[in-house]
CSV table of C-alpha atoms in Angstrom, one decimal:
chain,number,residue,atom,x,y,z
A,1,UNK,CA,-19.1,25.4,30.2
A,2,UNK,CA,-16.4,26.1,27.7
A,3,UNK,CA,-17.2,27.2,24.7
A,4,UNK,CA,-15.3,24.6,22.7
A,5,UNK,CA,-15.4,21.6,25.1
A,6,UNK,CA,-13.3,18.8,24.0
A,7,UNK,CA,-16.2,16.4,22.5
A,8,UNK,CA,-17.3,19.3,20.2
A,9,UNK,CA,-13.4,20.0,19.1
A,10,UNK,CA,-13.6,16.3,18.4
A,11,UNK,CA,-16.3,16.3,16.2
A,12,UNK,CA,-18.3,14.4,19.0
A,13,UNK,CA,-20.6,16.8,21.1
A,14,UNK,CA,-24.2,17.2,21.4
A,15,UNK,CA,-25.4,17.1,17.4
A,16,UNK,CA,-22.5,14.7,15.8
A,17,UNK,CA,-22.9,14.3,12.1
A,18,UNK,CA,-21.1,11.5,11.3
A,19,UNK,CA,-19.5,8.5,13.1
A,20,UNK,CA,-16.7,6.4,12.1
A,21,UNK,CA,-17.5,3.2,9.9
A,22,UNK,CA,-21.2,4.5,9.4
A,23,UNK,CA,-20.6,7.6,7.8
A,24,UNK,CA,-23.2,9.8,7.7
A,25,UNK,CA,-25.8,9.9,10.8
A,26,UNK,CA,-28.7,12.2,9.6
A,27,UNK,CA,-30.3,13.1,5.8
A,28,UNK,CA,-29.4,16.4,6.7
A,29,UNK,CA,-27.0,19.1,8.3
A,30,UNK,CA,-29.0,20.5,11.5
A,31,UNK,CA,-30.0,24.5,11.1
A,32,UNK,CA,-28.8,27.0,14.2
A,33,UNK,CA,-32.4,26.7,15.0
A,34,UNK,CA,-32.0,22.6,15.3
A,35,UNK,CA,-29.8,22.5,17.9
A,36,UNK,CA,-30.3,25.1,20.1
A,37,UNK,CA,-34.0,23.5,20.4
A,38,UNK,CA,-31.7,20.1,20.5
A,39,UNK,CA,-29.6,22.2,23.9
A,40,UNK,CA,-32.8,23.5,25.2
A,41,UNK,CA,-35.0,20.3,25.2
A,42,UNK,CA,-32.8,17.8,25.2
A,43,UNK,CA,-29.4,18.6,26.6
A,44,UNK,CA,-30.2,21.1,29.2
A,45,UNK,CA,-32.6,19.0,30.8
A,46,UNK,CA,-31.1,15.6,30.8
A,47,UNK,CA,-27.7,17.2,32.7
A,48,UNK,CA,-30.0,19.0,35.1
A,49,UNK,CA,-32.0,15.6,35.7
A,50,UNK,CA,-28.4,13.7,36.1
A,51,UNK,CA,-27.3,16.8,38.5
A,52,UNK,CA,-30.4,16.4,40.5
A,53,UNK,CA,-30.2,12.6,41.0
A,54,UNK,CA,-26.8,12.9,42.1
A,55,UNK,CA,-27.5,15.8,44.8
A,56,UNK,CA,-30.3,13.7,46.1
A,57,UNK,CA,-28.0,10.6,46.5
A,58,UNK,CA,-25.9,12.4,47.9
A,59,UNK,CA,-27.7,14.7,50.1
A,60,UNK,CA,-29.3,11.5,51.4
A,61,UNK,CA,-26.5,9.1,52.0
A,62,UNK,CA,-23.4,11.4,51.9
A,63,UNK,CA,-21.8,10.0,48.7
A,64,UNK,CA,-23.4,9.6,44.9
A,65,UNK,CA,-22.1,7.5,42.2
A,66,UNK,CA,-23.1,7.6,38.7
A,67,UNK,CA,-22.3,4.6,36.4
A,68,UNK,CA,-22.7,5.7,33.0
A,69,UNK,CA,-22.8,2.7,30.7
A,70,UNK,CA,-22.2,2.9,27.1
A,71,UNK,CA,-22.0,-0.2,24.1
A,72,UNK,CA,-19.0,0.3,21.8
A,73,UNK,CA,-17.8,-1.8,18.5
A,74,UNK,CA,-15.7,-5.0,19.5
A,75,UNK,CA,-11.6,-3.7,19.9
A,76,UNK,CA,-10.7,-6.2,17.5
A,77,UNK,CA,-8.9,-9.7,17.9
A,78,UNK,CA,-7.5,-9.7,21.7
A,79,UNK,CA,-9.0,-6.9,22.8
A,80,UNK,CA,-10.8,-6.1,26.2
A,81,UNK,CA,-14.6,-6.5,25.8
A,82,UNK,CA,-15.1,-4.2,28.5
A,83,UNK,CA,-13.5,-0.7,29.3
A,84,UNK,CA,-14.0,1.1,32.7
A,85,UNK,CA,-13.4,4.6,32.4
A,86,UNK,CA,-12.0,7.4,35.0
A,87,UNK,CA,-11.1,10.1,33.2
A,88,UNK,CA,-7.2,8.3,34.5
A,89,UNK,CA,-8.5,8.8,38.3
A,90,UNK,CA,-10.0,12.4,38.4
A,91,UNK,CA,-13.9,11.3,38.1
A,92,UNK,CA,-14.0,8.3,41.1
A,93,UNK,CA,-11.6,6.8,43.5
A,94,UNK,CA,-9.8,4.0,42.6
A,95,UNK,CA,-11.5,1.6,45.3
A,96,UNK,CA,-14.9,2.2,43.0
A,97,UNK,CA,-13.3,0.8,39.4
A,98,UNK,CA,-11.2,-2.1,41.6
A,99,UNK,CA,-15.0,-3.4,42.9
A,100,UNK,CA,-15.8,-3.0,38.6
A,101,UNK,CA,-13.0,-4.8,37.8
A,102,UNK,CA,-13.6,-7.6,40.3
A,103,UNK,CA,-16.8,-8.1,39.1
A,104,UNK,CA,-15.9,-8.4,35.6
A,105,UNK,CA,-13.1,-10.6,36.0
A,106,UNK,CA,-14.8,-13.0,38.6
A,107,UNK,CA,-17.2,-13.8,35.7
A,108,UNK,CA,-15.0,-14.1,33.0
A,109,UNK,CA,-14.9,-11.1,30.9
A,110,UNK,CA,-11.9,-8.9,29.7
A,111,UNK,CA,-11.1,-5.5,30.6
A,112,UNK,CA,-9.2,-2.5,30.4
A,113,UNK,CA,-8.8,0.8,32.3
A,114,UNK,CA,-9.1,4.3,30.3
A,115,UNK,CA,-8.0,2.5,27.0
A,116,UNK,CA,-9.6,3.4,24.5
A,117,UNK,CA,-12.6,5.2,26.7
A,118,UNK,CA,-11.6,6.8,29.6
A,119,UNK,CA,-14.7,8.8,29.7
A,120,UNK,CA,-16.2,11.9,28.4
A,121,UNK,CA,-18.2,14.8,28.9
A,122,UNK,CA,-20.7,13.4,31.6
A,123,UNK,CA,-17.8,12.0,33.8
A,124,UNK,CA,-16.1,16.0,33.4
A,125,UNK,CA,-19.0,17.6,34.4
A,126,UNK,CA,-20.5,15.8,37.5
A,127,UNK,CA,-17.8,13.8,39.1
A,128,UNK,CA,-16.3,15.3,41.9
A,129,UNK,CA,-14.7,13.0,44.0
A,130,UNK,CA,-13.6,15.3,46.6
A,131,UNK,CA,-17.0,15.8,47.4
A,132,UNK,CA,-17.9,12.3,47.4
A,133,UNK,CA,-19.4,12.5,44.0
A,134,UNK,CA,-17.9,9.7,41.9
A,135,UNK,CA,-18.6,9.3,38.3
A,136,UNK,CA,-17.2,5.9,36.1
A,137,UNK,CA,-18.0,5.0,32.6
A,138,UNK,CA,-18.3,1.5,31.5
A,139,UNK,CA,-18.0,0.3,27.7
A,140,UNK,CA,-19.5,-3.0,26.9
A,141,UNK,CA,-18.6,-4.7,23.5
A,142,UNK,CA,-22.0,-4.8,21.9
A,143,UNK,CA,-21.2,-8.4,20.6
A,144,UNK,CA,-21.1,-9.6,24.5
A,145,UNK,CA,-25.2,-9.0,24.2
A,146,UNK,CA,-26.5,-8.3,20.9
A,147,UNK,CA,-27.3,-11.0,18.2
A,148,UNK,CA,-24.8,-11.0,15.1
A,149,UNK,CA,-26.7,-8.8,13.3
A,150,UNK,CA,-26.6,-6.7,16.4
A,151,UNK,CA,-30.0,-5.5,16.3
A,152,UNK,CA,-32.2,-7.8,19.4
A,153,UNK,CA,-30.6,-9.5,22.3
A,154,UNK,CA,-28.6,-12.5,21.8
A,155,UNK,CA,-27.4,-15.2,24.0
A,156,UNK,CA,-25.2,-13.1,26.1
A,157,UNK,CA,-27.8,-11.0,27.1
A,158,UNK,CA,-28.6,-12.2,30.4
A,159,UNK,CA,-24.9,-13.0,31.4
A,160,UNK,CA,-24.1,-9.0,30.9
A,161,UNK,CA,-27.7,-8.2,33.1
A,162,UNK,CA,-25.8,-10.5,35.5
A,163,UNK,CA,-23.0,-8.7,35.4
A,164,UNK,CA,-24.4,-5.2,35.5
A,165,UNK,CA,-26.5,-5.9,38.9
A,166,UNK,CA,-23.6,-7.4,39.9
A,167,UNK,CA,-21.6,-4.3,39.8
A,168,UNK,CA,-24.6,-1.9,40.7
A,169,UNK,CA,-24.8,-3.7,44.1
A,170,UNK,CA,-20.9,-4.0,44.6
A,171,UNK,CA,-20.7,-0.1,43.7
A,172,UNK,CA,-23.3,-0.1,46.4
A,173,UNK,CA,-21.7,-2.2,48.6
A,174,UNK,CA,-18.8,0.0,48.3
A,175,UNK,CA,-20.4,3.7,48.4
A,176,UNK,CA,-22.3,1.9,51.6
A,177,UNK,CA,-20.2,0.2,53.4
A,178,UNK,CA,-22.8,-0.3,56.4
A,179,UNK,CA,-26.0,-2.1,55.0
A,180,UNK,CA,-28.8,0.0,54.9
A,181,UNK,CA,-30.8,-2.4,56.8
A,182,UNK,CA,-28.7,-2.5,59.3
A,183,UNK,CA,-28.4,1.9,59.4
A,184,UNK,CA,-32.3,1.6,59.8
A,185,UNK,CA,-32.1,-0.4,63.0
């Protein structure tokens, strides 16, 4: 891993201290002793889990594909509500964010590709699409599914669960081309 990766150069890695709009995140700066127990319990073993799933998947059916969904703030008036994320076609191939795309637009939502997110750390470090191993982030606008004090579900909550099994079994679909019901016969 490098030892200034991108996300920490950008004041965004694995102990951020403040976030745009909300200022300050925690009561108080994190000691060297913070996070390296924050790397060693929490880091460490949630990349490792990630790695593992995606070896299995793929050890089992020949190709894994990680969908790594995030909320972000609205992008303001006549922006996308929904951003797929690539890394601009180095962490999945292309067939895997058209089959996103579809679904988003077959049920009305807006979206963009790579702009603003194009995806981050987690994309970098376990997509590998020459290997079969595809990774894609997707941004939903938390206002698509959270009340307007954005604290429970609101009224678009089940249209975005819709959505999300939608794509989970159109990612499928396209990872699997040959139902797995019909492999098993």
């Amino acid at each position: 891993m490098p030892s200034n990766p991108p996300s920490c150069a950008a004041g965004s890695g694995s102990s951020r201290a403040a976030h745009r709009g909300a200022g300050d995140l925690w009561a108080r700066r994190f000691t060297d002793a913070d996070v390296t127990a924050r790397i060693a319990n929490d880091h460490r073993p949630y990349h490792a889990a990630l790695a593992s799933a995606l070896k299995a998947a793929h050890d089992r059916f020949g190709v894994a594909v990680l969908l790594d969904v995030h909320s972000m703030p609205p992008l303001g008036p006549g922006g996308s509500r929904i951003v797929i994320g690539d890394r601009f076609g180095h962490s999945a191939e292309p067939r895997f964010i058209a089959r996103i795309e579809a679904e988003c637009v077959a049920r009305g939502f807006s979206t963009a590709i790579n702009a603003p997110y194009a995806g981050g750390h987690i994309l970098e470090r376990h997509a590998c699409p020459a290997a079969n191993v595809h990774a894609i982030q997707f941004e939903l606008d938390r206002t698509l599914y959270l009340d307007r004090k954005l604290h429970a579900p609101g009224a678009g909550f089940a249209r975005v669960v819709d959505l999300v099994r939608a794509i989970l079994a159109a990612l499928t679909d396209e990872a699997l081309p040959v139902p797995l019901a019909a492999a098993a016969e």
